Amino acid sequence: LLVRSRQYKVHRVLGWCSIALFVAMVVTSCQMVALMLSGKTRLPFELAKFFGYSDIVNLPLLLFLYCGAIYWRKDRYLHSRLMTITVLTSIVPALARMFNIIIWRTLEGLSLAMHPTYILILGSLGISAWVDRKNGQLRWPLPLAFGWFAVEYATQWPMMNVQWYNTLARAIGALA
């Protein structure tokens, strides 16, 4: 929006300042996942493992998209799509909490809230890709993110019974 309104300097300053916010967000997210998986938050390990999965899986995508947005900052279309998807990637836990508050209002409901969360994100990415394709502008970030989230959604529940993920979750929890 700042670029459209020709406020390039403000956009540039906010963009470069966002690096500190992004680093803080990544560090605190990693700390929170480790705390959840350690048991220090008193969240049962199985639930912590479940919620930690989306954070663990999304971290590489989040880093790639944000760094890509900086690298391709001169390509307005690509930069805007990368930043938009970065935001979608980072709000998965907040969306799940919102859906839980609206629908279930229980700790167990929080895991059920992941369904509308992923459906909303996949729907947003799918509609955006469809509109971009219709306008002849579709490039790689939207299909990449759609595929990433589709695989994440499809594997979140089955992964809870996989031994190597259990071992990984316990190792991450031991870091706290």
Tab-separated table of N, CA and C in Angstrom:
chain	number	residue	atom	x	y	z
A	1	LEU	N	0.814	-1.197	0.000
A	1	LEU	CA	0.000	0.000	0.000
A	1	LEU	C	0.853	1.255	0.000
A	2	LEU	N	1.958	1.217	0.705
A	2	LEU	CA	2.833	2.388	0.732
A	2	LEU	C	3.444	2.642	-0.638
A	3	VAL	N	3.775	1.577	-1.363
A	3	VAL	CA	4.343	1.745	-2.696
A	3	VAL	C	3.288	2.306	-3.640
A	4	ARG	N	2.055	1.781	-3.546
A	4	ARG	CA	0.974	2.289	-4.406
A	4	ARG	C	0.711	3.768	-4.175
A	5	SER	N	0.835	4.198	-2.917
A	5	SER	CA	0.606	5.619	-2.608
A	5	SER	C	1.892	6.444	-2.757
A	6	ARG	N	2.910	5.814	-3.354
A	6	ARG	CA	4.188	6.468	-3.669
A	6	ARG	C	4.942	6.967	-2.437
A	7	GLN	N	4.800	6.263	-1.342
A	7	GLN	CA	5.538	6.597	-0.124
A	7	GLN	C	6.709	5.623	0.005
A	8	TYR	N	7.581	5.720	-0.981
A	8	TYR	CA	8.692	4.770	-1.094
A	8	TYR	C	9.641	4.827	0.100
A	9	LYS	N	9.944	6.022	0.550
A	9	LYS	CA	10.897	6.158	1.657
A	9	LYS	C	10.357	5.504	2.930
A	10	VAL	N	9.094	5.734	3.230
A	10	VAL	CA	8.472	5.120	4.416
A	10	VAL	C	8.469	3.602	4.276
A	11	HIS	N	8.137	3.133	3.075
A	11	HIS	CA	8.117	1.694	2.812
A	11	HIS	C	9.512	1.098	3.030
A	12	ARG	N	10.530	1.765	2.529
A	12	ARG	CA	11.904	1.289	2.659
A	12	ARG	C	12.335	1.251	4.124
A	13	VAL	N	12.039	2.307	4.868
A	13	VAL	CA	12.424	2.370	6.288
A	13	VAL	C	11.706	1.270	7.073
A	14	LEU	N	10.406	1.127	6.868
A	14	LEU	CA	9.653	0.073	7.558
A	14	LEU	C	10.166	-1.311	7.175
A	15	GLY	N	10.473	-1.482	5.905
A	15	GLY	CA	10.976	-2.771	5.442
A	15	GLY	C	12.278	-3.165	6.106
A	16	TRP	N	13.240	-2.253	6.149
A	16	TRP	CA	14.519	-2.580	6.764
A	16	TRP	C	14.380	-2.724	8.278
A	17	CYS	N	13.485	-1.947	8.889
A	17	CYS	CA	13.251	-2.085	10.338
A	17	CYS	C	12.586	-3.421	10.664
A	18	SER	N	11.848	-3.965	9.705
A	18	SER	CA	11.152	-5.233	9.950
A	18	SER	C	12.128	-6.385	10.167
A	19	ILE	N	13.369	-6.223	9.753
A	19	ILE	CA	14.347	-7.301	9.939
A	19	ILE	C	14.527	-7.600	11.424
A	20	ALA	N	14.634	-6.557	12.248
A	20	ALA	CA	14.789	-6.766	13.695
A	20	ALA	C	13.557	-7.464	14.267
A	21	LEU	N	12.380	-7.046	13.833
A	21	LEU	CA	11.133	-7.676	14.292
A	21	LEU	C	11.079	-9.130	13.855
A	22	PHE	N	11.481	-9.400	12.623
A	22	PHE	CA	11.472	-10.761	12.105
A	22	PHE	C	12.425	-11.662	12.896
A	23	VAL	N	13.625	-11.171	13.156
A	23	VAL	CA	14.603	-11.952	13.937
A	23	VAL	C	14.045	-12.244	15.330
A	24	ALA	N	13.455	-11.232	15.964
A	24	ALA	CA	12.869	-11.425	17.295
A	24	ALA	C	11.732	-12.447	17.239
A	25	MET	N	10.925	-12.385	16.191
A	25	MET	CA	9.807	-13.318	16.045
A	25	MET	C	10.313	-14.755	15.880
A	26	VAL	N	11.336	-14.943	15.082
A	26	VAL	CA	11.887	-16.288	14.868
A	26	VAL	C	12.509	-16.826	16.160
A	27	VAL	N	13.286	-15.995	16.846
A	27	VAL	CA	13.945	-16.431	18.085
A	27	VAL	C	12.908	-16.794	19.147
A	28	THR	N	11.918	-15.926	19.348
A	28	THR	CA	10.909	-16.213	20.375
A	28	THR	C	10.032	-17.398	19.993
A	29	SER	N	9.776	-17.574	18.717
A	29	SER	CA	9.007	-18.741	18.277
A	29	SER	C	9.767	-20.025	18.588
A	30	CYS	N	11.073	-20.022	18.303
A	30	CYS	CA	11.889	-21.208	18.606
A	30	CYS	C	11.919	-21.481	20.108
A	31	GLN	N	12.040	-20.411	20.897
A	31	GLN	CA	12.029	-20.573	22.354
A	31	GLN	C	10.692	-21.129	22.831
A	32	MET	N	9.599	-20.633	22.263
A	32	MET	CA	8.272	-21.087	22.685
A	32	MET	C	8.051	-22.557	22.332
A	33	VAL	N	8.488	-22.949	21.152
A	33	VAL	CA	8.355	-24.362	20.759
A	33	VAL	C	9.163	-25.240	21.709
A	34	ALA	N	10.385	-24.836	22.018
A	34	ALA	CA	11.217	-25.621	22.944
A	34	ALA	C	10.569	-25.696	24.324
A	35	LEU	N	10.025	-24.578	24.803
A	35	LEU	CA	9.342	-24.581	26.108
A	35	LEU	C	8.124	-25.493	26.098
A	36	MET	N	7.309	-25.398	25.038
A	36	MET	CA	6.120	-26.260	24.942
A	36	MET	C	6.514	-27.726	24.983
A	37	LEU	N	7.537	-28.074	24.199
A	37	LEU	CA	7.938	-29.479	24.093
A	37	LEU	C	8.692	-29.972	25.325
A	38	SER	N	9.184	-29.054	26.155
A	38	SER	CA	9.909	-29.452	27.366
A	38	SER	C	8.969	-29.847	28.498
A	39	GLY	N	7.726	-29.407	28.425
A	39	GLY	CA	6.778	-29.671	29.493
A	39	GLY	C	6.714	-28.559	30.519
A	40	LYS	N	7.555	-27.547	30.401
A	40	LYS	CA	7.578	-26.451	31.370
A	40	LYS	C	6.330	-25.575	31.312
A	41	THR	N	5.583	-25.662	30.224
A	41	THR	CA	4.334	-24.892	30.116
A	41	THR	C	3.146	-25.692	30.641
A	42	ARG	N	3.419	-26.921	31.078
A	42	ARG	CA	2.396	-27.851	31.585
A	42	ARG	C	1.397	-28.285	30.514
A	43	LEU	N	1.743	-28.056	29.256
A	43	LEU	CA	0.934	-28.556	28.155
A	43	LEU	C	1.322	-30.016	27.959
A	44	PRO	N	0.352	-30.923	27.912
A	44	PRO	CA	0.693	-32.337	27.703
A	44	PRO	C	1.570	-32.508	26.457
A	45	PHE	N	2.548	-33.406	26.544
A	45	PHE	CA	3.527	-33.566	25.469
A	45	PHE	C	2.863	-33.846	24.132
A	46	GLU	N	1.844	-34.678	24.109
A	46	GLU	CA	1.190	-35.014	22.834
A	46	GLU	C	0.587	-33.772	22.180
A	47	LEU	N	-0.032	-32.896	22.973
A	47	LEU	CA	-0.572	-31.646	22.415
A	47	LEU	C	0.552	-30.700	22.005
A	48	ALA	N	1.596	-30.619	22.819
A	48	ALA	CA	2.733	-29.756	22.491
A	48	ALA	C	3.384	-30.217	21.192
A	49	LYS	N	3.505	-31.528	21.059
A	49	LYS	CA	4.088	-32.105	19.845
A	49	LYS	C	3.216	-31.763	18.634
A	50	PHE	N	1.916	-31.829	18.810
A	50	PHE	CA	0.974	-31.521	17.733
A	50	PHE	C	1.097	-30.058	17.305
A	51	PHE	N	1.068	-29.134	18.282
A	51	PHE	CA	1.137	-27.710	17.946
A	51	PHE	C	2.525	-27.298	17.482
A	52	GLY	N	3.536	-27.939	18.020
A	52	GLY	CA	4.893	-27.629	17.607
A	52	GLY	C	5.173	-28.022	16.164
A	53	TYR	N	4.425	-29.007	15.665
A	53	TYR	CA	4.641	-29.483	14.296
A	53	TYR	C	4.508	-28.354	13.275
A	54	SER	N	3.454	-27.564	13.377
A	54	SER	CA	3.275	-26.500	12.383
A	54	SER	C	4.387	-25.467	12.490
A	55	ASP	N	4.831	-25.170	13.704
A	55	ASP	CA	5.932	-24.214	13.861
A	55	ASP	C	7.234	-24.766	13.290
A	56	ILE	N	7.522	-26.022	13.580
A	56	ILE	CA	8.757	-26.653	13.108
A	56	ILE	C	8.766	-26.750	11.583
A	57	VAL	N	7.643	-27.151	11.016
A	57	VAL	CA	7.561	-27.318	9.565
A	57	VAL	C	7.554	-25.971	8.849
A	58	ASN	N	6.927	-24.966	9.438
A	58	ASN	CA	6.818	-23.664	8.767
A	58	ASN	C	8.073	-22.807	8.884
A	59	LEU	N	8.947	-23.092	9.835
A	59	LEU	CA	10.127	-22.254	10.015
A	59	LEU	C	11.008	-22.172	8.760
A	60	PRO	N	11.342	-23.280	8.104
A	60	PRO	CA	12.154	-23.148	6.878
A	60	PRO	C	11.449	-22.326	5.794
A	61	LEU	N	10.141	-22.534	5.645
A	61	LEU	CA	9.383	-21.763	4.648
A	61	LEU	C	9.386	-20.287	5.011
A	62	LEU	N	9.169	-19.989	6.274
A	62	LEU	CA	9.154	-18.600	6.739
A	62	LEU	C	10.487	-17.915	6.450
A	63	LEU	N	11.586	-18.571	6.781
A	63	LEU	CA	12.919	-18.003	6.528
A	63	LEU	C	13.167	-17.802	5.032
A	64	PHE	N	12.821	-18.802	4.245
A	64	PHE	CA	13.022	-18.716	2.797
A	64	PHE	C	12.211	-17.575	2.183
A	65	LEU	N	10.939	-17.466	2.571
A	65	LEU	CA	10.074	-16.433	1.998
A	65	LEU	C	10.533	-15.036	2.380
A	66	TYR	N	10.876	-14.851	3.643
A	66	TYR	CA	11.292	-13.518	4.094
A	66	TYR	C	12.624	-13.115	3.446
A	67	CYS	N	13.578	-14.043	3.444
A	67	CYS	CA	14.859	-13.742	2.795
A	67	CYS	C	14.660	-13.526	1.291
A	68	GLY	N	13.759	-14.303	0.694
A	68	GLY	CA	13.443	-14.110	-0.723
A	68	GLY	C	12.824	-12.753	-0.987
A	69	ALA	N	11.982	-12.290	-0.083
A	69	ALA	CA	11.367	-10.965	-0.245
A	69	ALA	C	12.424	-9.870	-0.204
A	70	ILE	N	13.451	-10.065	0.610
A	70	ILE	CA	14.544	-9.085	0.642
A	70	ILE	C	15.365	-9.189	-0.649
A	71	TYR	N	15.695	-10.411	-1.034
A	71	TYR	CA	16.511	-10.616	-2.234
A	71	TYR	C	15.816	-10.074	-3.491
A	72	TRP	N	14.522	-10.340	-3.626
A	72	TRP	CA	13.778	-9.904	-4.804
A	72	TRP	C	12.978	-8.621	-4.532
A	73	ARG	N	13.483	-7.749	-3.687
A	73	ARG	CA	12.758	-6.536	-3.307
A	73	ARG	C	12.531	-5.578	-4.476
A	74	LYS	N	13.329	-5.669	-5.502
A	74	LYS	CA	13.158	-4.769	-6.656
A	74	LYS	C	12.054	-5.245	-7.607
A	75	ASP	N	11.650	-6.493	-7.476
A	75	ASP	CA	10.546	-7.046	-8.277
A	75	ASP	C	9.273	-6.890	-7.455
A	76	ARG	N	8.498	-5.840	-7.742
A	76	ARG	CA	7.346	-5.496	-6.904
A	76	ARG	C	6.357	-6.644	-6.736
A	77	TYR	N	6.035	-7.310	-7.823
A	77	TYR	CA	5.077	-8.412	-7.750
A	77	TYR	C	5.594	-9.530	-6.852
A	78	LEU	N	6.805	-9.984	-7.127
A	78	LEU	CA	7.376	-11.096	-6.372
A	78	LEU	C	7.556	-10.710	-4.903
A	79	HIS	N	8.067	-9.525	-4.647
A	79	HIS	CA	8.260	-9.039	-3.282
A	79	HIS	C	6.933	-9.022	-2.512
A	80	SER	N	5.888	-8.500	-3.129
A	80	SER	CA	4.599	-8.409	-2.425
A	80	SER	C	4.013	-9.789	-2.138
A	81	ARG	N	4.147	-10.718	-3.082
A	81	ARG	CA	3.634	-12.071	-2.845
A	81	ARG	C	4.436	-12.770	-1.747
A	82	LEU	N	5.743	-12.617	-1.775
A	82	LEU	CA	6.586	-13.247	-0.756
A	82	LEU	C	6.272	-12.696	0.631
A	83	MET	N	6.079	-11.402	0.750
A	83	MET	CA	5.750	-10.813	2.054
A	83	MET	C	4.362	-11.261	2.524
A	84	THR	N	3.408	-11.321	1.615
A	84	THR	CA	2.058	-11.757	1.981
A	84	THR	C	2.077	-13.195	2.498
A	85	ILE	N	2.797	-14.059	1.810
A	85	ILE	CA	2.856	-15.460	2.227
A	85	ILE	C	3.647	-15.596	3.526
A	86	THR	N	4.636	-14.736	3.728
A	86	THR	CA	5.377	-14.738	4.997
A	86	THR	C	4.426	-14.472	6.152
A	87	VAL	N	3.532	-13.522	5.973
A	87	VAL	CA	2.547	-13.218	7.024
A	87	VAL	C	1.632	-14.420	7.252
A	88	LEU	N	1.135	-15.023	6.163
A	88	LEU	CA	0.264	-16.200	6.309
A	88	LEU	C	0.981	-17.330	7.045
A	89	THR	N	2.249	-17.507	6.750
A	89	THR	CA	3.032	-18.573	7.390
A	89	THR	C	3.187	-18.328	8.886
A	90	SER	N	3.304	-17.060	9.251
A	90	SER	CA	3.564	-16.752	10.664
A	90	SER	C	2.311	-16.685	11.525
A	91	ILE	N	1.123	-16.673	10.926
A	91	ILE	CA	-0.089	-16.514	11.749
A	91	ILE	C	-0.862	-17.803	11.998
A	92	VAL	N	-0.281	-18.938	11.642
A	92	VAL	CA	-0.984	-20.217	11.860
A	92	VAL	C	-1.419	-20.391	13.316
A	93	PRO	N	-0.526	-20.219	14.313
A	93	PRO	CA	-0.976	-20.408	15.708
A	93	PRO	C	-2.073	-19.417	16.126
A	94	ALA	N	-1.954	-18.170	15.688
A	94	ALA	CA	-2.955	-17.159	16.058
A	94	ALA	C	-4.313	-17.479	15.434
A	95	LEU	N	-4.325	-17.932	14.193
A	95	LEU	CA	-5.591	-18.305	13.551
A	95	LEU	C	-6.236	-19.487	14.272
A	96	ALA	N	-5.424	-20.474	14.639
A	96	ALA	CA	-5.962	-21.634	15.355
A	96	ALA	C	-6.578	-21.207	16.687
A	97	ARG	N	-5.904	-20.318	17.408
A	97	ARG	CA	-6.468	-19.832	18.675
A	97	ARG	C	-7.772	-19.077	18.434
A	98	MET	N	-7.810	-18.260	17.378
A	98	MET	CA	-9.026	-17.512	17.072
A	98	MET	C	-10.192	-18.460	16.771
A	99	PHE	N	-9.960	-19.464	15.920
A	99	PHE	CA	-11.023	-20.410	15.598
A	99	PHE	C	-11.452	-21.194	16.834
A	100	ASN	N	-10.514	-21.529	17.711
A	100	ASN	CA	-10.851	-22.229	18.942
A	100	ASN	C	-11.753	-21.367	19.832
A	101	ILE	N	-11.429	-20.106	19.957
A	101	ILE	CA	-12.241	-19.195	20.786
A	101	ILE	C	-13.642	-19.046	20.207
A	102	ILE	N	-13.732	-18.950	18.893
A	102	ILE	CA	-15.034	-18.754	18.243
A	102	ILE	C	-15.887	-20.016	18.305
A	103	ILE	N	-15.285	-21.192	18.111
A	103	ILE	CA	-16.066	-22.423	17.945
A	103	ILE	C	-16.048	-23.336	19.165
A	104	TRP	N	-14.861	-23.736	19.650
A	104	TRP	CA	-14.778	-24.807	20.634
A	104	TRP	C	-14.578	-24.332	22.070
A	105	ARG	N	-13.675	-23.415	22.294
A	105	ARG	CA	-13.360	-22.889	23.625
A	105	ARG	C	-12.818	-23.930	24.594
A	106	THR	N	-12.068	-24.900	24.084
A	106	THR	CA	-11.443	-25.904	24.955
A	106	THR	C	-10.018	-26.149	24.479
A	107	LEU	N	-9.199	-26.744	25.353
A	107	LEU	CA	-7.835	-27.086	24.976
A	107	LEU	C	-7.834	-28.121	23.854
A	108	GLU	N	-8.722	-29.098	23.947
A	108	GLU	CA	-8.823	-30.117	22.895
A	108	GLU	C	-9.334	-29.509	21.596
A	109	GLY	N	-10.174	-28.485	21.708
A	109	GLY	CA	-10.704	-27.805	20.530
A	109	GLY	C	-9.625	-27.097	19.736
A	110	LEU	N	-8.533	-26.786	20.409
A	110	LEU	CA	-7.439	-26.105	19.724
A	110	LEU	C	-6.872	-26.969	18.602
A	111	SER	N	-6.785	-28.280	18.823
A	111	SER	CA	-6.296	-29.143	17.743
A	111	SER	C	-7.322	-29.231	16.613
A	112	LEU	N	-8.601	-29.225	16.953
A	112	LEU	CA	-9.637	-29.214	15.912
A	112	LEU	C	-9.624	-27.905	15.127
A	113	ALA	N	-9.221	-26.847	15.775
A	113	ALA	CA	-9.180	-25.529	15.130
A	113	ALA	C	-8.126	-25.459	14.025
A	114	MET	N	-7.251	-26.444	13.972
A	114	MET	CA	-6.258	-26.455	12.893
A	114	MET	C	-6.929	-26.703	11.542
A	115	HIS	N	-8.072	-27.420	11.528
A	115	HIS	CA	-8.775	-27.666	10.253
A	115	HIS	C	-9.210	-26.360	9.591
A	116	PRO	N	-10.023	-25.519	10.260
A	116	PRO	CA	-10.404	-24.265	9.589
A	116	PRO	C	-9.208	-23.345	9.339
A	117	THR	N	-8.173	-23.454	10.160
A	117	THR	CA	-6.970	-22.642	9.945
A	117	THR	C	-6.331	-22.989	8.603
A	118	TYR	N	-6.073	-24.277	8.375
A	118	TYR	CA	-5.459	-24.695	7.116
A	118	TYR	C	-6.395	-24.458	5.933
A	119	ILE	N	-7.673	-24.672	6.129
A	119	ILE	CA	-8.627	-24.444	5.036
A	119	ILE	C	-8.636	-22.968	4.644
A	120	LEU	N	-8.591	-22.069	5.626
A	120	LEU	CA	-8.547	-20.630	5.328
A	120	LEU	C	-7.258	-20.263	4.594
A	121	ILE	N	-6.140	-20.766	5.065
A	121	ILE	CA	-4.861	-20.445	4.417
A	121	ILE	C	-4.798	-21.031	3.007
A	122	LEU	N	-5.176	-22.305	2.872
A	122	LEU	CA	-5.163	-22.918	1.538
A	122	LEU	C	-6.153	-22.228	0.604
A	123	GLY	N	-7.318	-21.854	1.125
A	123	GLY	CA	-8.305	-21.129	0.315
A	123	GLY	C	-7.769	-19.780	-0.139
A	124	SER	N	-7.129	-19.055	0.768
A	124	SER	CA	-6.557	-17.746	0.425
A	124	SER	C	-5.472	-17.886	-0.638
A	125	LEU	N	-4.600	-18.866	-0.455
A	125	LEU	CA	-3.535	-19.082	-1.436
A	125	LEU	C	-4.100	-19.542	-2.776
A	126	GLY	N	-5.087	-20.432	-2.731
A	126	GLY	CA	-5.704	-20.934	-3.962
A	126	GLY	C	-6.409	-19.839	-4.743
A	127	ILE	N	-7.180	-19.013	-4.051
A	127	ILE	CA	-7.883	-17.917	-4.723
A	127	ILE	C	-6.882	-16.904	-5.278
A	128	SER	N	-5.847	-16.589	-4.500
A	128	SER	CA	-4.817	-15.656	-4.985
A	128	SER	C	-4.121	-16.195	-6.225
A	129	ALA	N	-3.801	-17.478	-6.219
A	129	ALA	CA	-3.144	-18.091	-7.382
A	129	ALA	C	-4.080	-18.079	-8.586
A	130	TRP	N	-5.348	-18.376	-8.364
A	130	TRP	CA	-6.327	-18.376	-9.453
A	130	TRP	C	-6.462	-16.979	-10.062
A	131	VAL	N	-6.549	-15.953	-9.211
A	131	VAL	CA	-6.663	-14.567	-9.703
A	131	VAL	C	-5.397	-14.168	-10.463
A	132	ASP	N	-4.231	-14.495	-9.902
A	132	ASP	CA	-2.978	-14.162	-10.584
A	132	ASP	C	-2.873	-14.891	-11.923
A	133	ARG	N	-3.281	-16.143	-11.947
A	133	ARG	CA	-3.234	-16.916	-13.208
A	133	ARG	C	-4.179	-16.310	-14.228
A	134	LYS	N	-5.364	-15.935	-13.775
A	134	LYS	CA	-6.359	-15.319	-14.666
A	134	LYS	C	-5.817	-14.021	-15.275
A	135	ASN	N	-5.021	-13.298	-14.481
A	135	ASN	CA	-4.431	-12.043	-14.948
A	135	ASN	C	-3.078	-12.240	-15.633
A	136	GLY	N	-2.668	-13.490	-15.811
A	136	GLY	CA	-1.405	-13.785	-16.478
A	136	GLY	C	-0.181	-13.419	-15.657
A	137	GLN	N	-0.311	-13.420	-14.317
A	137	GLN	CA	0.797	-13.006	-13.454
A	137	GLN	C	1.275	-14.094	-12.501
A	138	LEU	N	0.763	-15.293	-12.607
A	138	LEU	CA	1.116	-16.329	-11.631
A	138	LEU	C	2.583	-16.708	-11.744
A	139	ARG	N	3.288	-16.613	-10.600
A	139	ARG	CA	4.676	-17.033	-10.501
A	139	ARG	C	4.809	-17.997	-9.332
A	140	TRP	N	5.980	-18.439	-9.043
A	140	TRP	CA	6.230	-19.575	-8.156
A	140	TRP	C	5.839	-19.437	-6.689
A	141	PRO	N	5.810	-18.259	-6.034
A	141	PRO	CA	5.560	-18.263	-4.587
A	141	PRO	C	4.206	-18.837	-4.166
A	142	LEU	N	3.142	-18.498	-4.878
A	142	LEU	CA	1.820	-18.988	-4.463
A	142	LEU	C	1.690	-20.504	-4.624
A	143	PRO	N	2.055	-21.087	-5.768
A	143	PRO	CA	1.982	-22.558	-5.854
A	143	PRO	C	2.899	-23.265	-4.854
A	144	LEU	N	4.094	-22.708	-4.623
A	144	LEU	CA	5.011	-23.297	-3.641
A	144	LEU	C	4.374	-23.315	-2.251
A	145	ALA	N	3.846	-22.182	-1.826
A	145	ALA	CA	3.233	-22.101	-0.495
A	145	ALA	C	1.990	-22.981	-0.404
A	146	PHE	N	1.190	-23.014	-1.462
A	146	PHE	CA	-0.003	-23.862	-1.456
A	146	PHE	C	0.403	-25.324	-1.273
A	147	GLY	N	1.399	-25.770	-2.032
A	147	GLY	CA	1.868	-27.154	-1.905
A	147	GLY	C	2.437	-27.440	-0.532
A	148	TRP	N	3.201	-26.486	0.009
A	148	TRP	CA	3.806	-26.649	1.337
A	148	TRP	C	2.717	-26.834	2.395
A	149	PHE	N	1.725	-25.935	2.385
A	149	PHE	CA	0.661	-26.010	3.381
A	149	PHE	C	-0.213	-27.241	3.185
A	150	ALA	N	-0.430	-27.651	1.945
A	150	ALA	CA	-1.232	-28.851	1.690
A	150	ALA	C	-0.541	-30.086	2.272
A	151	VAL	N	0.769	-30.189	2.066
A	151	VAL	CA	1.530	-31.325	2.614
A	151	VAL	C	1.548	-31.250	4.140
A	152	GLU	N	1.749	-30.052	4.668
A	152	GLU	CA	1.752	-29.883	6.125
A	152	GLU	C	0.413	-30.305	6.737
A	153	TYR	N	-0.677	-29.849	6.121
A	153	TYR	CA	-2.021	-30.187	6.604
A	153	TYR	C	-2.257	-31.694	6.518
A	154	ALA	N	-1.830	-32.300	5.418
A	154	ALA	CA	-2.042	-33.740	5.225
A	154	ALA	C	-1.209	-34.595	6.178
A	155	THR	N	-0.082	-34.056	6.649
A	155	THR	CA	0.808	-34.869	7.490
A	155	THR	C	0.726	-34.540	8.978
A	156	GLN	N	0.038	-33.471	9.352
A	156	GLN	CA	0.050	-33.064	10.765
A	156	GLN	C	-0.478	-34.158	11.686
A	157	TRP	N	-1.588	-34.773	11.365
A	157	TRP	CA	-2.149	-35.808	12.243
A	157	TRP	C	-1.393	-37.127	12.150
A	158	PRO	N	-1.082	-37.631	10.956
A	158	PRO	CA	-0.316	-38.891	10.899
A	158	PRO	C	1.074	-38.785	11.538
A	159	MET	N	1.682	-37.604	11.490
A	159	MET	CA	3.041	-37.432	12.005
A	159	MET	C	3.116	-37.653	13.521
A	160	MET	N	2.013	-37.521	14.205
A	160	MET	CA	2.029	-37.678	15.662
A	160	MET	C	2.379	-39.101	16.078
A	161	ASN	N	2.254	-40.061	15.161
A	161	ASN	CA	2.564	-41.460	15.474
A	161	ASN	C	3.883	-41.925	14.866
A	162	VAL	N	4.690	-41.001	14.386
A	162	VAL	CA	5.963	-41.356	13.751
A	162	VAL	C	7.082	-41.210	14.780
A	163	GLN	N	7.883	-42.250	14.921
A	163	GLN	CA	8.909	-42.282	15.962
A	163	GLN	C	9.962	-41.186	15.797
A	164	TRP	N	10.434	-40.958	14.573
A	164	TRP	CA	11.496	-39.962	14.405
A	164	TRP	C	11.003	-38.566	14.771
A	165	TYR	N	9.718	-38.264	14.524
A	165	TYR	CA	9.216	-36.949	14.914
A	165	TYR	C	9.112	-36.861	16.445
A	166	ASN	N	8.717	-37.945	17.079
A	166	ASN	CA	8.662	-37.996	18.535
A	166	ASN	C	10.060	-37.735	19.129
A	167	THR	N	11.065	-38.371	18.542
A	167	THR	CA	12.450	-38.185	18.998
A	167	THR	C	12.894	-36.736	18.774
A	168	LEU	N	12.569	-36.181	17.611
A	168	LEU	CA	12.920	-34.790	17.311
A	168	LEU	C	12.243	-33.840	18.299
A	169	ALA	N	10.961	-34.055	18.570
A	169	ALA	CA	10.222	-33.190	19.500
A	169	ALA	C	10.835	-33.248	20.898
A	170	ARG	N	11.204	-34.436	21.335
A	170	ARG	CA	11.839	-34.560	22.656
A	170	ARG	C	13.200	-33.875	22.686
A	171	ALA	N	13.947	-33.968	21.607
A	171	ALA	CA	15.268	-33.313	21.531
A	171	ALA	C	15.113	-31.793	21.566
A	172	ILE	N	14.124	-31.278	20.857
A	172	ILE	CA	13.887	-29.823	20.872
A	172	ILE	C	13.451	-29.387	22.266
A	173	GLY	N	12.596	-30.193	22.903
A	173	GLY	CA	12.164	-29.882	24.267
A	173	GLY	C	13.306	-29.884	25.264
A	174	ALA	N	14.312	-30.716	25.024
A	174	ALA	CA	15.467	-30.790	25.923
A	174	ALA	C	16.327	-29.517	25.861
A	175	LEU	N	16.146	-28.719	24.824
A	175	LEU	CA	16.919	-27.477	24.677
A	175	LEU	C	16.435	-26.375	25.618
A	176	ALA	N	15.213	-26.518	26.130
A	176	ALA	CA	14.647	-25.453	26.992
A	176	ALA	C	15.165	-25.545	28.408
